[in-house]
Amino acid sequence: MSQSLPRSWSEVWRGPTACFASSLIGWTRGSWMLQPQSRTRRSQVGLSGLSGANLKVISTMSVGVDHLALEEIKKRGIRVGYTPDVLTDATAELAMSLLLTTCRRLPEAIEEVKNGGWTSWKPLWMCGYGLTGSTVGIIGLGRIGQAIAQRLKPFGVQRFLYTGRQPRPQEAAEFQAEFVSTPKLAAESDFIIVACSLTPATKGLCNKDFFQQMKHTAVFVNISRGDVVNQDDLYQALASGQIAAAGLDVTTPEPLPTDHPLLTLKNCVILPHIGSATYGTRNTMSLLAANNLLAGLRGEPMPSELKL
């Protein structure tokens, strides 16, 4: 993203990873703009350490904005650019990959080949769960949720359920998806995919009660935000056999410590938050973020501005 900005700018972080919030605050005192990554190394980018009246524009290379102190930003009248839509397809593709990897136990199968576990044919060896004729529940039928449902249709899914803040009949019509309560979705779905935004209402939504309502054969996938899931409760559900398996592209914290209990489970597949990680998508995101920033500084409409 920094390659899209003028080389003459005095403070541009050009490292391959997100910078620390302390460094960010130090560099941006007196600045007119701020362009944090979605994983700037602090839970939120606060503004208390930044110059008061000068900061006018924030542009983030993400669709999620839970790393921004939105109430303070709104109070100060700061404009925010973000990058929705451009990562929808890549994230939906990753969700499909993670779902299939988890429900068909691919990591276990690969290890069996490597360690000599692949011997004579056994009828039920390495069996998983298929999508044909299944019921899929999607938590959050937004852009990404819809893109996931579109990709699931050719697999012969029989029934789609979804939940969210309100029914979306126009979007749901393509899949004949049924708007249901969260408990009903948990109880009746064979596969559950979390694709909602992180809000106060969704934080910790998938907890002990939620997992206890799921089928013992159900597979759970989260590609939204780690805080939507109570990970201690998820671990217990997986370790006890309450649910069959889980696939996570997001965790709390990120990165997940290598000694975390979830990493000890064969029935839990964890990826390092790579939903948008294709070359084309990241290039498009960086250009959009830079153009949002430049438009904001010029006082022009941003290509993609967050409504606060």
Coordinates of C-alpha atoms in Angstrom, one line a residue:
M1 CA 0.0 0.0 0.0
S2 CA 2.8 2.4 0.8
Q3 CA 4.0 2.1 -2.8
S4 CA 0.9 3.9 -3.9
L5 CA 1.7 7.0 -1.8
P6 CA 4.1 9.8 -2.7
R7 CA 7.8 9.0 -1.9
S8 CA 8.1 12.6 -0.6
W9 CA 5.8 12.0 2.4
S10 CA 7.7 12.4 5.5
E11 CA 6.4 9.4 7.6
V12 CA 5.4 6.3 5.6
W13 CA 5.7 2.9 7.2
R14 CA 7.1 0.7 4.4
G15 CA 7.7 -2.5 6.5
P16 CA 6.2 -5.9 5.5
T17 CA 4.2 -6.2 8.7
A18 CA 1.9 -3.9 10.7
C19 CA 3.7 -1.3 12.9
F20 CA 3.3 -1.0 16.6
A21 CA 0.6 1.4 17.8
S22 CA 3.2 3.3 19.9
S23 CA 5.3 4.0 16.8
L24 CA 2.2 5.0 14.9
I25 CA 1.2 7.5 17.5
G26 CA 4.7 8.9 17.7
W27 CA 4.9 9.4 13.9
T28 CA 1.4 10.9 13.5
R29 CA 1.5 13.8 16.0
G30 CA 0.7 16.8 13.9
S31 CA -0.3 14.7 10.9
W32 CA -3.4 15.3 8.7
M33 CA -4.0 11.7 7.9
L34 CA -3.5 8.2 9.2
Q35 CA -3.5 4.9 7.3
P36 CA -3.5 2.0 9.8
Q37 CA -3.5 -1.7 8.8
S38 CA -6.4 -3.8 10.1
R39 CA -3.9 -5.5 12.4
T40 CA -2.0 -2.6 13.8
R41 CA -0.5 -4.0 16.9
R42 CA -3.0 -2.9 19.4
S43 CA -6.7 -3.8 19.8
Q44 CA -7.8 -0.4 18.6
V45 CA -6.2 2.6 17.1
G46 CA -6.9 5.3 19.7
L47 CA -6.7 9.0 19.0
S48 CA -5.7 10.4 22.4
G49 CA -2.1 10.4 21.5
L50 CA -2.6 11.9 18.0
S51 CA -2.6 15.6 17.1
G52 CA -6.0 17.1 18.0
A53 CA -7.2 19.4 15.2
N54 CA -4.9 18.3 12.5
L55 CA -6.1 14.7 11.9
K56 CA -8.7 14.8 9.2
V57 CA -8.6 11.4 7.4
I58 CA -8.1 7.8 8.3
S59 CA -7.9 5.1 5.6
T60 CA -7.8 1.4 6.5
M61 CA -6.9 -1.5 4.3
S62 CA -9.7 -3.7 5.5
V63 CA -13.5 -4.1 5.4
G64 CA -13.6 -4.6 9.2
V65 CA -13.2 -1.5 11.3
D66 CA -13.3 -3.0 14.8
H67 CA -9.6 -1.9 15.2
L68 CA -10.7 1.8 15.1
A69 CA -12.1 3.9 17.9
L70 CA -15.2 4.8 16.0
E71 CA -17.0 6.8 18.7
E72 CA -14.0 9.1 19.1
I73 CA -13.5 9.3 15.4
K74 CA -17.2 10.3 14.9
K75 CA -17.0 12.8 17.7
R76 CA -14.0 14.5 16.1
G77 CA -15.5 14.5 12.6
I78 CA -12.7 12.5 11.0
R79 CA -13.5 10.9 7.7
V80 CA -12.7 7.1 7.3
G81 CA -12.1 5.2 4.2
Y82 CA -12.2 1.4 4.0
T83 CA -12.1 -1.4 1.5
P84 CA -15.3 -3.4 1.2
D85 CA -16.4 -5.4 -1.8
V86 CA -12.9 -5.9 -3.2
L87 CA -12.1 -8.8 -0.8
T88 CA -15.5 -10.5 -1.0
D89 CA -14.6 -13.1 -3.6
A90 CA -11.2 -14.0 -2.1
T91 CA -12.7 -14.4 1.4
A92 CA -15.6 -16.5 0.1
E93 CA -13.1 -18.8 -1.7
L94 CA -11.1 -19.1 1.5
A95 CA -14.3 -20.0 3.4
M96 CA -15.1 -22.7 1.0
S97 CA -11.5 -24.1 1.2
L98 CA -11.6 -24.0 5.0
L99 CA -15.0 -25.7 5.1
L100 CA -14.0 -28.5 2.8
T101 CA -10.6 -28.9 4.5
T102 CA -12.3 -29.3 7.8
C103 CA -15.3 -31.4 7.0
R104 CA -13.3 -33.9 4.9
R105 CA -10.4 -34.0 7.5
L106 CA -7.7 -33.1 4.9
P107 CA -5.0 -32.2 7.4
E108 CA -5.4 -35.5 9.2
A109 CA -5.4 -37.3 5.9
I110 CA -2.2 -35.6 4.8
E111 CA -0.5 -36.6 8.1
E112 CA -1.6 -40.2 7.7
V113 CA 0.1 -40.3 4.3
K114 CA 3.3 -38.9 5.8
N115 CA 3.5 -41.0 8.9
G116 CA 2.6 -44.4 7.4
G117 CA -1.0 -44.5 8.5
W118 CA -2.2 -45.2 4.9
T119 CA -2.2 -49.0 4.8
S120 CA -4.9 -51.3 3.5
W121 CA -8.4 -50.0 2.6
K122 CA -10.7 -49.6 5.6
P123 CA -14.4 -48.8 5.0
L124 CA -14.7 -46.0 7.5
W125 CA -11.1 -44.8 7.7
M126 CA -10.8 -41.0 7.3
C127 CA -14.5 -40.5 6.7
G128 CA -15.8 -37.0 7.0
Y129 CA -19.0 -35.1 6.2
G130 CA -20.4 -34.2 2.7
L131 CA -22.3 -31.1 1.6
T132 CA -24.8 -32.8 -0.7
G133 CA -28.2 -32.7 0.8
S134 CA -27.1 -30.8 3.9
T135 CA -28.4 -27.8 5.7
V136 CA -26.0 -24.8 5.9
G137 CA -26.4 -22.0 8.4
I138 CA -24.8 -18.7 7.7
I139 CA -24.5 -16.1 10.4
G140 CA -24.5 -12.8 8.6
L141 CA -25.9 -12.7 5.0
G142 CA -23.9 -9.7 3.9
R143 CA -21.6 -9.4 0.9
I144 CA -19.4 -12.3 2.0
G145 CA -22.2 -14.4 3.3
Q146 CA -24.0 -14.2 0.0
A147 CA -20.8 -15.0 -1.9
I148 CA -20.3 -18.1 0.2
A149 CA -23.9 -19.2 -0.4
Q150 CA -23.4 -18.7 -4.2
R151 CA -20.4 -21.0 -4.1
L152 CA -22.2 -23.6 -2.0
K153 CA -25.2 -24.0 -4.3
P154 CA -23.4 -26.2 -6.9
F155 CA -22.4 -28.6 -4.1
G156 CA -26.0 -29.7 -3.7
V157 CA -26.8 -28.0 -0.4
Q158 CA -30.5 -28.7 0.3
R159 CA -31.3 -25.9 2.7
F160 CA -29.9 -22.5 3.6
L161 CA -30.6 -20.8 7.0
Y162 CA -29.3 -17.4 8.0
T163 CA -29.5 -15.0 10.9
G164 CA -28.6 -11.4 11.4
R165 CA -29.9 -8.1 12.6
Q166 CA -32.9 -8.3 10.3
P167 CA -34.3 -10.4 7.5
R168 CA -32.9 -9.8 4.0
P169 CA -35.6 -11.3 1.7
Q170 CA -34.2 -9.8 -1.5
E171 CA -30.7 -11.2 -1.0
A172 CA -32.0 -14.5 0.5
A173 CA -34.3 -15.2 -2.5
E174 CA -31.4 -16.4 -4.7
F175 CA -30.7 -19.3 -2.3
Q176 CA -34.3 -19.7 -0.9
A177 CA -32.6 -19.0 2.4
E178 CA -34.8 -18.9 5.6
F179 CA -34.3 -16.2 8.2
V180 CA -34.3 -18.0 11.6
S181 CA -33.3 -17.3 15.2
T182 CA -29.7 -18.1 16.3
P183 CA -30.8 -21.1 18.4
K184 CA -32.7 -22.6 15.5
L185 CA -29.8 -22.1 13.1
A186 CA -27.5 -23.8 15.6
A187 CA -29.8 -26.7 16.2
E188 CA -30.7 -27.5 12.5
S189 CA -27.5 -26.8 10.6
D190 CA -25.1 -29.5 9.5
F191 CA -22.5 -26.8 8.7
I192 CA -22.3 -23.3 10.3
I193 CA -20.3 -20.5 8.7
V194 CA -19.8 -17.2 10.7
A195 CA -19.6 -14.3 8.3
C196 CA -20.9 -11.4 10.3
S197 CA -19.3 -8.2 11.5
L198 CA -18.0 -7.9 15.0
T199 CA -20.4 -5.7 17.0
P200 CA -21.4 -5.5 20.6
A201 CA -24.4 -7.8 19.7
T202 CA -22.2 -10.4 18.0
K203 CA -19.2 -10.4 20.4
G204 CA -19.2 -13.8 22.1
L205 CA -22.3 -14.9 20.2
C206 CA -20.9 -18.4 19.6
N207 CA -20.6 -19.6 23.2
K208 CA -21.3 -22.7 25.3
D209 CA -25.1 -22.4 24.9
F210 CA -24.6 -22.1 21.1
F211 CA -22.4 -25.1 20.8
Q212 CA -24.6 -27.2 23.0
Q213 CA -27.5 -26.6 20.6
M214 CA -25.5 -27.8 17.6
K215 CA -25.6 -31.3 16.3
H216 CA -22.8 -33.7 17.3
T217 CA -22.0 -34.1 13.6
A218 CA -22.0 -30.4 12.8
V219 CA -19.0 -28.5 11.5
F220 CA -18.3 -24.9 12.6
V221 CA -16.4 -22.4 10.5
N222 CA -15.4 -18.8 11.4
I223 CA -14.1 -16.3 8.8
S224 CA -15.4 -13.1 10.4
R225 CA -13.6 -12.0 13.6
G226 CA -12.2 -14.1 16.5
D227 CA -14.2 -12.3 19.2
V228 CA -17.5 -13.5 17.8
V229 CA -16.5 -16.9 19.3
N230 CA -15.8 -17.8 22.9
Q231 CA -12.7 -19.9 22.3
D232 CA -12.7 -21.6 25.6
D233 CA -16.2 -22.8 25.0
L234 CA -15.3 -23.9 21.5
Y235 CA -12.4 -25.9 22.8
Q236 CA -14.7 -27.7 25.3
A237 CA -17.2 -28.4 22.5
L238 CA -14.5 -29.9 20.3
A239 CA -12.6 -31.8 22.9
S240 CA -15.8 -33.4 24.3
G241 CA -17.3 -34.3 21.0
Q242 CA -20.2 -31.9 21.4
I243 CA -19.5 -30.9 17.8
A244 CA -17.6 -32.7 15.1
A245 CA -15.0 -30.1 13.9
A246 CA -14.1 -26.5 13.5
G247 CA -12.2 -24.4 11.0
L248 CA -11.0 -20.9 11.9
D249 CA -9.4 -18.3 9.8
V250 CA -9.7 -15.8 12.7
T251 CA -8.8 -16.1 16.4
T252 CA -8.3 -14.1 19.6
P253 CA -5.5 -13.1 19.9
E254 CA -3.8 -13.0 16.5
P255 CA -1.4 -14.6 16.1
L256 CA -2.6 -17.4 18.3
P257 CA 0.1 -18.6 20.7
T258 CA 1.6 -21.9 19.6
D259 CA 0.7 -23.5 23.0
H260 CA -3.0 -22.6 22.7
P261 CA -5.2 -25.6 23.5
L262 CA -7.1 -25.4 20.2
L263 CA -3.9 -26.2 18.4
T264 CA -3.7 -29.6 20.2
L265 CA -7.0 -30.8 18.6
K266 CA -7.1 -32.9 15.4
N267 CA -10.6 -31.7 14.7
C268 CA -9.7 -28.0 14.7
V269 CA -8.1 -26.4 11.6
I270 CA -6.7 -23.0 12.1
L271 CA -5.4 -20.6 9.4
P272 CA -3.4 -17.4 10.0
H273 CA -6.2 -14.9 8.9
I274 CA -5.6 -15.2 5.2
G275 CA -9.1 -14.6 3.9
S276 CA -8.1 -11.8 1.5
A277 CA -4.7 -13.1 0.8
T278 CA -4.5 -13.3 -3.0
Y279 CA -2.0 -11.1 -4.9
G280 CA -4.8 -9.5 -6.9
T281 CA -7.0 -8.8 -3.9
R282 CA -4.3 -7.3 -1.8
N283 CA -3.1 -5.1 -4.7
T284 CA -6.7 -3.9 -5.2
M285 CA -7.2 -3.2 -1.5
S286 CA -4.0 -1.2 -1.3
L287 CA -4.9 1.0 -4.3
L288 CA -8.3 1.6 -2.9
A289 CA -7.0 2.5 0.5
A290 CA -4.5 4.9 -1.0
N291 CA -7.1 6.5 -3.2
N292 CA -9.4 6.9 -0.3
L293 CA -6.7 8.7 1.6
L294 CA -5.7 11.0 -1.2
A295 CA -9.4 11.9 -1.9
G296 CA -10.0 12.6 1.7
L297 CA -7.0 15.0 1.9
R298 CA -8.2 16.8 -1.2
G299 CA -11.6 17.2 0.3
E300 CA -13.1 15.1 -2.4
P301 CA -15.6 12.1 -2.2
M302 CA -13.8 8.9 -1.3
P303 CA -14.2 5.9 -3.5
S304 CA -15.3 4.0 -0.4
E305 CA -16.1 6.0 2.7
L306 CA -17.4 4.6 5.9
K307 CA -20.7 6.1 7.0
L308 CA -20.4 7.1 10.6

